[in-house]
PDB file of C-alpha atoms in Angstrom:
ATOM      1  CA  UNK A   1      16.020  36.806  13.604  1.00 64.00           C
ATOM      2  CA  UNK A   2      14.921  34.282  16.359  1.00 75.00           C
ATOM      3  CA  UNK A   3      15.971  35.112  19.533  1.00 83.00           C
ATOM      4  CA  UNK A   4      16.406  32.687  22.492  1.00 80.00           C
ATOM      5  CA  UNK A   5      13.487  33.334  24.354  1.00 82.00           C
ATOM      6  CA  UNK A   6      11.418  32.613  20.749  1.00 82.00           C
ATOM      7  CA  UNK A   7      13.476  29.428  20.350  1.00 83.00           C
ATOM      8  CA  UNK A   8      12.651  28.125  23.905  1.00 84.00           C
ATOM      9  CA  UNK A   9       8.589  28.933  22.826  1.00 83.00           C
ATOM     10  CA  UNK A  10       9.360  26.957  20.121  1.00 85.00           C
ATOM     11  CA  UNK A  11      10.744  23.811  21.824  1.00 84.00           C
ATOM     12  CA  UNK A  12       8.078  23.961  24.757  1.00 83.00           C
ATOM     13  CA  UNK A  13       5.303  24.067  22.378  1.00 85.00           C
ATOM     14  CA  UNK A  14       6.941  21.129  20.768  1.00 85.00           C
ATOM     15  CA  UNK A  15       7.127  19.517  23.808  1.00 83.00           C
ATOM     16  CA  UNK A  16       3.451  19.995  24.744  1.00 82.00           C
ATOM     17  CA  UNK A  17       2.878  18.677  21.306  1.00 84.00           C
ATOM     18  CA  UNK A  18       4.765  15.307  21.640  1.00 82.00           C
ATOM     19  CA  UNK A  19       2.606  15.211  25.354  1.00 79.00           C
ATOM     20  CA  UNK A  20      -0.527  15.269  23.136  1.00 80.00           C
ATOM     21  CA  UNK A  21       0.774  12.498  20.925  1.00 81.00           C
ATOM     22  CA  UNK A  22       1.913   9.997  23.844  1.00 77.00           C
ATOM     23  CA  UNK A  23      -1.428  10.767  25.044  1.00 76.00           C
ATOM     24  CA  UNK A  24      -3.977  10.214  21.985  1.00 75.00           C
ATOM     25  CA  UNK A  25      -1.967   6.358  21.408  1.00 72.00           C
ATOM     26  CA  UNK A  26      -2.529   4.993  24.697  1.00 71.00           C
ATOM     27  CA  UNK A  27      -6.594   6.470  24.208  1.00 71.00           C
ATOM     28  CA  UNK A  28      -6.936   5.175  21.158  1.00 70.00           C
ATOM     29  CA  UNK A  29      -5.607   1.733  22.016  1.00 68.00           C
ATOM     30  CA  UNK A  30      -8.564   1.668  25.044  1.00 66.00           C
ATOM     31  CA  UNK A  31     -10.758   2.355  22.378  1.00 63.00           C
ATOM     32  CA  UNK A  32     -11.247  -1.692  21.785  1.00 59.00           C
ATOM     33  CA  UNK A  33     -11.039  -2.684  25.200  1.00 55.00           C
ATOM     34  CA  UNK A  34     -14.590  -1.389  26.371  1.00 55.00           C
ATOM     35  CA  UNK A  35     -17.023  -4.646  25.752  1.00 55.00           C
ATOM     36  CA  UNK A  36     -20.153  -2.820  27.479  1.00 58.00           C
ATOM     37  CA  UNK A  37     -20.104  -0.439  24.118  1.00 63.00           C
ATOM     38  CA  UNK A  38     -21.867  -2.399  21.378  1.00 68.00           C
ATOM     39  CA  UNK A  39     -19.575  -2.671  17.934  1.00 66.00           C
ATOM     40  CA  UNK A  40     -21.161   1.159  16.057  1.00 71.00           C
ATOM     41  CA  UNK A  41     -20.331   2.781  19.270  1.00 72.00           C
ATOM     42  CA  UNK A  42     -16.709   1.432  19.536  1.00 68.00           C
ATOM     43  CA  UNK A  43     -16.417   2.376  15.848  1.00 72.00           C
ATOM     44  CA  UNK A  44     -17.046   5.949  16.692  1.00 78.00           C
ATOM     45  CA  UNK A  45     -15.252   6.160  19.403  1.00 76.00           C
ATOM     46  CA  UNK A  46     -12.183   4.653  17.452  1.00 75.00           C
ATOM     47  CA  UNK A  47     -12.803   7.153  14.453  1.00 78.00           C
ATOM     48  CA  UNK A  48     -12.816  10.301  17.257  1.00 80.00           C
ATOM     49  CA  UNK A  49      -9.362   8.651  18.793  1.00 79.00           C
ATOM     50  CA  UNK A  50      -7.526   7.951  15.615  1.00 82.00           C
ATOM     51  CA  UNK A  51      -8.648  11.436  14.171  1.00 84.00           C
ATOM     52  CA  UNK A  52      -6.748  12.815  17.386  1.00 83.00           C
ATOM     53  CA  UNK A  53      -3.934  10.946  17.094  1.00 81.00           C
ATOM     54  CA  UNK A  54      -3.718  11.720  13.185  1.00 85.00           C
ATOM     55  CA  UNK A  55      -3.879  15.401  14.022  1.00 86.00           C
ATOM     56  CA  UNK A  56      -1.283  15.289  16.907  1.00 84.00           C
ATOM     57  CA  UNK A  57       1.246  13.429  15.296  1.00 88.00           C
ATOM     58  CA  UNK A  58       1.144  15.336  11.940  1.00 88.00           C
ATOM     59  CA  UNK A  59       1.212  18.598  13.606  1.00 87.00           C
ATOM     60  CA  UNK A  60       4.062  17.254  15.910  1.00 87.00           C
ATOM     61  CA  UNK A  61       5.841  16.251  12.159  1.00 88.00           C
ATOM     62  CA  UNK A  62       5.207  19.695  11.205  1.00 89.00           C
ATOM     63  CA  UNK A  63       6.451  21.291  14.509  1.00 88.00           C
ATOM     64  CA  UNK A  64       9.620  18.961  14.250  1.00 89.00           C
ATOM     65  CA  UNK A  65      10.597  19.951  10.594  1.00 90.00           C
ATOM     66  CA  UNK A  66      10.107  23.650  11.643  1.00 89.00           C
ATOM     67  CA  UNK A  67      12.652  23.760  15.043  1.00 89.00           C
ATOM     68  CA  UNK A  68      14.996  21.262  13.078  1.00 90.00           C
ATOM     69  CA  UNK A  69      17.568  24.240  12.803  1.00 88.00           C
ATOM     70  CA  UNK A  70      17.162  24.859  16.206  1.00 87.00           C
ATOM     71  CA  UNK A  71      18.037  21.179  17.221  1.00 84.00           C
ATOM     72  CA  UNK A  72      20.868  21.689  15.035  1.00 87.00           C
ATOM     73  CA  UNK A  73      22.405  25.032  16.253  1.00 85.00           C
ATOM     74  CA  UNK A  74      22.287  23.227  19.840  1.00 81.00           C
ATOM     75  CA  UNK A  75      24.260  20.036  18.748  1.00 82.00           C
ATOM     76  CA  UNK A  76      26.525  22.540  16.939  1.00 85.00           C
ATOM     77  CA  UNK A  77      26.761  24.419  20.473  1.00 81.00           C
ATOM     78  CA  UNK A  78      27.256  21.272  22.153  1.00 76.00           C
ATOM     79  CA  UNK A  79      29.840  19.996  19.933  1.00 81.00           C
ATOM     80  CA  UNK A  80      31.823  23.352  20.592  1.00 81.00           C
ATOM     81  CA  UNK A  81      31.423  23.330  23.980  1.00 77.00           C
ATOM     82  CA  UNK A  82      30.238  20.723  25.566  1.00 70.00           C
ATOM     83  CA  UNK A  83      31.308  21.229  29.646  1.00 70.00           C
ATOM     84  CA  UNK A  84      28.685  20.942  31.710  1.00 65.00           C
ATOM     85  CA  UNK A  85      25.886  19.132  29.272  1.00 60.00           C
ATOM     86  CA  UNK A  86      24.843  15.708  30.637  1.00 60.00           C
ATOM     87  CA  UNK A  87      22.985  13.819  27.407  1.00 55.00           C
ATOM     88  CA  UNK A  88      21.468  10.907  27.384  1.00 53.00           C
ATOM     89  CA  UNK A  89      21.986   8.070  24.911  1.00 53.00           C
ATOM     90  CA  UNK A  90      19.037   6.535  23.148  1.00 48.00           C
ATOM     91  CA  UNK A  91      18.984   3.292  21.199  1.00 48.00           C
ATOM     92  CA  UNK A  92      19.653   3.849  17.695  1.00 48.00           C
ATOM     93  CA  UNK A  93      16.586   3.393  15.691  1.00 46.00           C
ATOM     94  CA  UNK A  94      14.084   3.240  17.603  1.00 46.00           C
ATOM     95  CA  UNK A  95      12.663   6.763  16.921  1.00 45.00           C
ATOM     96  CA  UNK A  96      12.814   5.883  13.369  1.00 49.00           C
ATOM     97  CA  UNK A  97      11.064   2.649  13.928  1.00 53.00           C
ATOM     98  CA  UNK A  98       8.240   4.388  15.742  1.00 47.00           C
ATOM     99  CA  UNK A  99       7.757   6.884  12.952  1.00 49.00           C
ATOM    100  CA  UNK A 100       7.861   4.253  10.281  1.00 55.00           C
ATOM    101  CA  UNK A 101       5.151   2.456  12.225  1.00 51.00           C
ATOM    102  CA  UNK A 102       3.084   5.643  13.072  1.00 47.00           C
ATOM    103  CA  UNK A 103       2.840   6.300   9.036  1.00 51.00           C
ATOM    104  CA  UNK A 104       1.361   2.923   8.639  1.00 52.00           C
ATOM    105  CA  UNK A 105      -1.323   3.511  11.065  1.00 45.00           C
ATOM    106  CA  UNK A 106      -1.742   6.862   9.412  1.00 46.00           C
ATOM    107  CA  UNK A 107      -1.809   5.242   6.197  1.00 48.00           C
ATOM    108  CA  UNK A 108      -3.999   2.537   7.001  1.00 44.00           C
ATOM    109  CA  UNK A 109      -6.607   5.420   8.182  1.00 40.00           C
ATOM    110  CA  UNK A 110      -6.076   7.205   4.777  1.00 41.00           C
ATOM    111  CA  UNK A 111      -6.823   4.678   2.564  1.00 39.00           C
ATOM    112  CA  UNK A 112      -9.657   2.944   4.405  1.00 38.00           C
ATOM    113  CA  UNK A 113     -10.980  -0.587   4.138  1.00 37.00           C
ATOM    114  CA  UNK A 114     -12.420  -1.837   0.705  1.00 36.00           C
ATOM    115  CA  UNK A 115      -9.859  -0.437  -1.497  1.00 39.00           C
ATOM    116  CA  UNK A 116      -7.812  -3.268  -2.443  1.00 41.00           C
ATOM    117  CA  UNK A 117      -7.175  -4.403  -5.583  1.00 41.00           C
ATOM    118  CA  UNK A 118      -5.852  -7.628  -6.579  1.00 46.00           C
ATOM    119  CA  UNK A 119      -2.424  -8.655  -8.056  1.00 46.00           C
ATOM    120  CA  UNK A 120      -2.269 -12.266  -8.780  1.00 50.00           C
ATOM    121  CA  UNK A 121      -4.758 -14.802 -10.584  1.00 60.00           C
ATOM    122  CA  UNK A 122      -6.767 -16.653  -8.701  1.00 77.00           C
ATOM    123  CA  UNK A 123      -6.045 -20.125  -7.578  1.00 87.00           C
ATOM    124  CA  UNK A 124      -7.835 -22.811  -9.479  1.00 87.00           C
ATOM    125  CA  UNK A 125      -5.756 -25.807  -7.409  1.00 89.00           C
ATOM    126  CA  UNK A 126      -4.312 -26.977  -4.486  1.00 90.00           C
ATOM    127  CA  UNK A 127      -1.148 -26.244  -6.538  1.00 92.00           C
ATOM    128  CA  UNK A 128      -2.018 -22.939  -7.468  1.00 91.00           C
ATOM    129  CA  UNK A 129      -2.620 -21.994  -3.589  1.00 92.00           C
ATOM    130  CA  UNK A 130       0.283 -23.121  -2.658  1.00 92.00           C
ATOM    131  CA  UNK A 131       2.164 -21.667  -4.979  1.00 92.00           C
ATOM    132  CA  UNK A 132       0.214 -18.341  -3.974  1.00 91.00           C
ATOM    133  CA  UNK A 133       1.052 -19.033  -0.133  1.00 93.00           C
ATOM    134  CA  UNK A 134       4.367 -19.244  -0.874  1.00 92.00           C
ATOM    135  CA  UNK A 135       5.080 -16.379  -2.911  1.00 90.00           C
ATOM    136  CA  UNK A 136       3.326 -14.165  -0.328  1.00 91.00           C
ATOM    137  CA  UNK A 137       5.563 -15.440   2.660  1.00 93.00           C
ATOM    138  CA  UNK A 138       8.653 -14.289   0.366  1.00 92.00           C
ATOM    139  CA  UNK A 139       7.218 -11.153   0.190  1.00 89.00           C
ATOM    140  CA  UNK A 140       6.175 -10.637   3.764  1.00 89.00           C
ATOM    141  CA  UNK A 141       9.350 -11.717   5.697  1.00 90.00           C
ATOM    142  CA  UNK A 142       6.628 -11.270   9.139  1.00 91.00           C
ATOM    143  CA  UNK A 143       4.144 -13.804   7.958  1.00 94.00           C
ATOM    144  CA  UNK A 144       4.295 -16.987   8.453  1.00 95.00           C
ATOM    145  CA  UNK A 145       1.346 -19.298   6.692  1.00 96.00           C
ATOM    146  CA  UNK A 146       0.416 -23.268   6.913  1.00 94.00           C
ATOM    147  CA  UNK A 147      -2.267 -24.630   4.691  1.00 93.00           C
ATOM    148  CA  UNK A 148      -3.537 -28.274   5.131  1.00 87.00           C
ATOM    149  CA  UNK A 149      -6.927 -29.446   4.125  1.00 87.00           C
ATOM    150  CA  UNK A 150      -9.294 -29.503   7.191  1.00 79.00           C
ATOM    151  CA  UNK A 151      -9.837 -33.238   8.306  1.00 72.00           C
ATOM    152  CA  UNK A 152      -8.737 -34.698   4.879  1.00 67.00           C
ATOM    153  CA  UNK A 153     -11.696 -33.236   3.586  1.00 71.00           C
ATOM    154  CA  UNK A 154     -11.168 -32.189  -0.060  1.00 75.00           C
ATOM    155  CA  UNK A 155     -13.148 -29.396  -0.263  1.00 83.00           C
ATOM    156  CA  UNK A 156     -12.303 -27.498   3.280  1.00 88.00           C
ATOM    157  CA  UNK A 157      -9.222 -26.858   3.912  1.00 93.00           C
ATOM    158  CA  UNK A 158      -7.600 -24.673   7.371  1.00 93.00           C
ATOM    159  CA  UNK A 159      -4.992 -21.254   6.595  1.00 95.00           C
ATOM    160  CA  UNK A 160      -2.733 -21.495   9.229  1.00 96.00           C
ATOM    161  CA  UNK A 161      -1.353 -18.203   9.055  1.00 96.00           C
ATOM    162  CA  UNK A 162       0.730 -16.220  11.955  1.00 96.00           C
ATOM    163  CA  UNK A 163       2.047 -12.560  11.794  1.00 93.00           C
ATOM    164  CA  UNK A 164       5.703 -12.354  13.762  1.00 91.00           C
ATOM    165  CA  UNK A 165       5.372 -10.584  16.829  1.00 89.00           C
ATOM    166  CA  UNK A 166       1.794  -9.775  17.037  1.00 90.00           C
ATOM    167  CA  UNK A 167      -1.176 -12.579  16.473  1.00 94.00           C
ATOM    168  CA  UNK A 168      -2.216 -15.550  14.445  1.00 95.00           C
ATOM    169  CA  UNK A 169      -5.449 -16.666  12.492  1.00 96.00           C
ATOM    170  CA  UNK A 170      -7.423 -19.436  11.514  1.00 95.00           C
ATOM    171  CA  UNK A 171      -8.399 -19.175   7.891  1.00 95.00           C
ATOM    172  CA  UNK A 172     -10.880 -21.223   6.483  1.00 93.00           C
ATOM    173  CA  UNK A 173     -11.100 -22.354   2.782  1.00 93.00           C
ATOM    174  CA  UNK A 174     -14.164 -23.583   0.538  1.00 90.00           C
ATOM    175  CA  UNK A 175     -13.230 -24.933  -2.897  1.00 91.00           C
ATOM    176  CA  UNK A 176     -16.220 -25.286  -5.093  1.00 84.00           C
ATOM    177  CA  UNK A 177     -17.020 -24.938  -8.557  1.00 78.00           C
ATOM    178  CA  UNK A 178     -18.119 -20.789  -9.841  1.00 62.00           C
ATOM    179  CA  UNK A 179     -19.333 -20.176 -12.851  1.00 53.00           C
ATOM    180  CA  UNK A 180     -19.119 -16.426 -14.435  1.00 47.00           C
ATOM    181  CA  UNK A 181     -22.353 -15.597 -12.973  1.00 49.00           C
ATOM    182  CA  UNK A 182     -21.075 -16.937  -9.428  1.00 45.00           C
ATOM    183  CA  UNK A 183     -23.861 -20.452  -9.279  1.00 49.00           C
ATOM    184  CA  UNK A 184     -22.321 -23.496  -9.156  1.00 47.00           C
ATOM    185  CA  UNK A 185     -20.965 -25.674 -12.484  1.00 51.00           C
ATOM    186  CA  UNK A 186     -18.068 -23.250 -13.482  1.00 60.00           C
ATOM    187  CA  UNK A 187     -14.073 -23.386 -12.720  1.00 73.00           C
ATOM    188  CA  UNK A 188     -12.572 -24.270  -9.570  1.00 81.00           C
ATOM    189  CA  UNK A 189     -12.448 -21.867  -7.332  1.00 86.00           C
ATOM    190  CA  UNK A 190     -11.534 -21.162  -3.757  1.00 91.00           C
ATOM    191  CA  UNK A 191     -13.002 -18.277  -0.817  1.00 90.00           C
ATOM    192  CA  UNK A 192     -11.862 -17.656   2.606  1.00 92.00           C
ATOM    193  CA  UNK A 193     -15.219 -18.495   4.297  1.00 91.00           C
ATOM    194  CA  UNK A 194     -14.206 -17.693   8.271  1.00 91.00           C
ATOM    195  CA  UNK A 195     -11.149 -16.030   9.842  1.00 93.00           C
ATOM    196  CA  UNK A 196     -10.648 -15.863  13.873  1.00 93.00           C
ATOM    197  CA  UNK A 197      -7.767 -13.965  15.042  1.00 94.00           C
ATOM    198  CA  UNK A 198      -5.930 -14.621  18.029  1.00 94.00           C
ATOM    199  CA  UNK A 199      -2.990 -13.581  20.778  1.00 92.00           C
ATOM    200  CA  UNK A 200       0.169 -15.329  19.522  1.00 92.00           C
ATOM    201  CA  UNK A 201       0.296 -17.516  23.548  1.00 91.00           C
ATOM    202  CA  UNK A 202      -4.007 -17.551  23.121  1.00 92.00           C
ATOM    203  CA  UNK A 203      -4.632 -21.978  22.888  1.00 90.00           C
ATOM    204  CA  UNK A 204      -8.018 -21.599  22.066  1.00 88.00           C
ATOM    205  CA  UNK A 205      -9.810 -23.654  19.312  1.00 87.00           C
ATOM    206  CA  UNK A 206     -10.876 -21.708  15.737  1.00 86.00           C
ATOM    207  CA  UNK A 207     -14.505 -21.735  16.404  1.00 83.00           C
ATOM    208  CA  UNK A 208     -14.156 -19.932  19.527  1.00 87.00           C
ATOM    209  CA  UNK A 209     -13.487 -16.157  20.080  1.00 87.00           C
ATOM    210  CA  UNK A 210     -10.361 -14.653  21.225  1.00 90.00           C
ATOM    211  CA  UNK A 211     -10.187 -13.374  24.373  1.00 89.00           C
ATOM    212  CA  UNK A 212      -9.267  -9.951  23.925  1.00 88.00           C
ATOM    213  CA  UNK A 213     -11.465  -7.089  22.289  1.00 85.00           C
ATOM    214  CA  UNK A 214      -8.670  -5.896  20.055  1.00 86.00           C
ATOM    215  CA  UNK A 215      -8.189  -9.703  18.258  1.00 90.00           C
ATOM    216  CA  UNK A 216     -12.197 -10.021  18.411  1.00 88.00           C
ATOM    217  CA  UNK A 217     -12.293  -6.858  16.637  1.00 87.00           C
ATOM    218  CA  UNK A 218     -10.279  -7.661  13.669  1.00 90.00           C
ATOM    219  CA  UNK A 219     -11.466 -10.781  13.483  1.00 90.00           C
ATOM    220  CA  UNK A 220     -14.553  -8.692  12.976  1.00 89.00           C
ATOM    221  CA  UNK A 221     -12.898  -6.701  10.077  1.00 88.00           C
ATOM    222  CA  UNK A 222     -11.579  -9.670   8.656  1.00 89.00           C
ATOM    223  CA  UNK A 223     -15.383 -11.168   8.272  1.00 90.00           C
ATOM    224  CA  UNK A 224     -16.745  -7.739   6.811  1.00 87.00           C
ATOM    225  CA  UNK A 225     -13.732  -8.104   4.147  1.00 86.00           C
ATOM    226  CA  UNK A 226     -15.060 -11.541   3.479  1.00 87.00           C
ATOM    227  CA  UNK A 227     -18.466 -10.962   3.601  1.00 86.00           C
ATOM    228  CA  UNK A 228     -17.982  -8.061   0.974  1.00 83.00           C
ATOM    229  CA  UNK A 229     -15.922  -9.814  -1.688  1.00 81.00           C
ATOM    230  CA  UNK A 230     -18.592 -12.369  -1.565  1.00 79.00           C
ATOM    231  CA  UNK A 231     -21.126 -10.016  -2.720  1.00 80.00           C
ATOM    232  CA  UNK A 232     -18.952  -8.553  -4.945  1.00 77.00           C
ATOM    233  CA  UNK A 233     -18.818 -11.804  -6.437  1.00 73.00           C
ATOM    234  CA  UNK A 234     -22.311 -12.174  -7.204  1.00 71.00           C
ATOM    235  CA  UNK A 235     -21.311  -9.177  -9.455  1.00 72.00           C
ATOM    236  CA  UNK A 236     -17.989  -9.646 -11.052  1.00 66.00           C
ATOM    237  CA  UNK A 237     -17.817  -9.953 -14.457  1.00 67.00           C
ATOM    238  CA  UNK A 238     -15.359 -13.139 -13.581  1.00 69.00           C
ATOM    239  CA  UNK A 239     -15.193 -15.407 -10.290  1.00 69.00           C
ATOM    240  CA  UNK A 240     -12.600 -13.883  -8.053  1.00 78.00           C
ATOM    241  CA  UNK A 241     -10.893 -15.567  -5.144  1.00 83.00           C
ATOM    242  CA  UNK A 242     -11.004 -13.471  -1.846  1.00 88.00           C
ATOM    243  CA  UNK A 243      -7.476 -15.171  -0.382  1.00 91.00           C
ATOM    244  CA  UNK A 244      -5.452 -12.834  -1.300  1.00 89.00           C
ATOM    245  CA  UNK A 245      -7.386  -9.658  -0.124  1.00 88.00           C
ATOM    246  CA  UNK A 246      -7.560 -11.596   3.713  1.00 91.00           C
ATOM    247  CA  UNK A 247      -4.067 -12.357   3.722  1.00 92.00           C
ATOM    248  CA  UNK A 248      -3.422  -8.463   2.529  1.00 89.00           C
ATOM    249  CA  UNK A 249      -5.690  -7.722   5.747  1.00 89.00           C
ATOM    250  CA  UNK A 250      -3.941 -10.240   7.974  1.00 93.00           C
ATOM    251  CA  UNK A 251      -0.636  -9.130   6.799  1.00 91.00           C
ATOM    252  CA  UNK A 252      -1.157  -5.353   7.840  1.00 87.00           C
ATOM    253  CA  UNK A 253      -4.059  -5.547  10.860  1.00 87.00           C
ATOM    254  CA  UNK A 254      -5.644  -2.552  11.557  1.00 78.00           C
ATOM    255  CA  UNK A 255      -3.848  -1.876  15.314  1.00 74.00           C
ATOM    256  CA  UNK A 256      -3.696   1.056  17.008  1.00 66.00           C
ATOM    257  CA  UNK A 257       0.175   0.722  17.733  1.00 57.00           C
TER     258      UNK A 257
END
């Protein structure tokens, strides 16, 4: 049987834990804001960060689940007699909020880039994108996309596309014509050939960098994802269009919060 003094270990080293965690976030955030550091050595540094942060916040999770009945035997306590005990209120939700978004970092580090898999056929015409545009903004009640071609030119057209709360992009589209072994002379096709993420308030124009290092950096990730679909196209056994894996990207960023 526990006995107080065990229980009060228990809580402190939960405590110390939950220190740790609100740490390791703010450290890993830094981890894109250090321009002197060319782009391999920010990588590692993020990997070291996010591998803390991972292992804080699951062994907080685990440390959590384990003093639960603790928790509960003082709200029980409290409930019985409560003279004395000054609590204070917290907004509802917001813990779980922070959790949910914590698992999505968590997941995001899981899974890894280059493992998507498309759902939907690609978009032959200006029809089709639409039509692809605006099922994904039904889906994704945060996004919010425009699409327009670029200077009335047929064959470029400019993804206007804006994630609630936390940045927008400039996507821009190529149709051409792919045949099965990726030349020229097939179907019509179209590829995302540039992406530039911004700060929602950033008025800058789309051939220009942001001007942070966390929106530089996934514009960054946004290019390898385009970069690699286009050599997986030289591949395929059938042209596929890379839209929908950016906007997948877009739609869930790789931030550190």
């Amino acid at each position: 049987m526990e006995t107080p003094t065990s229980q009060i270990q228990s809580l402190n080293s939960a405590l110390s834990t939950l220190s740790r965690v609100r740490t390791s976030l703010p450290s890993l955030l830094r981890s894109f804001a250090v321009p002197t550091l060319s782009s391999s050595e920010r990588a590692t540094i993020y990997h070291d960060r996010s591998t803390e942060a991972s292992s804080s916040i699951s062994s907080l999770n685990s440390q959590l689940k384990s003093i639960q009945h603790i928790l509960d035997q003082t709200l029980q306590s409290e409930l019985e007699d409560p003279v004395g005990i000054v609590v204070q209120e917290r907004e509802e939700g917001t813990a779980g909020d922070l959790w949910r978004r914590l698992g999505e970092v968590l997941k995001r580090e899981k899974v890894g880039a280059g493992e998507f898999v498309g759902g939907l056929e690609s978009p032959k015409t200006p029809e089709e994108l639409r039509e692809l545009v605006s099922g994904w903004m039904e889906r994704n009640q945060r996004v919010k996309v425009g699409l327009e071609p670029s200077d009335g030119r047929e064959e470029q057209w400019e993804l206007k596309f804006v994630l609630r709360g936390t940045m927008r992009a400039v996507v821009m589209l190529h149709w051409s014509d792919v045949d099965e072994e990726g030349g020229a002379g097939g179907e019509r096709m179209v590829q995302v050939e540039r992406v530039a993420c911004f700060g929602l308030k950033e008025d800058r124009a789309s051939y220009l960098q942001s001007q942070y290092n966390l929106f530089q950096s996934i514009s960054a990730t946004a290019m390898e994802t385009v970069s690699r679909s286009l050599r997986k196209l030289e591949t395929a056994e059938k042209p596929i269009s890379n839209v929908e894996e950016v906007l997948t990207l877009l739609s869930n960023p790789p931030l550190p919060f």
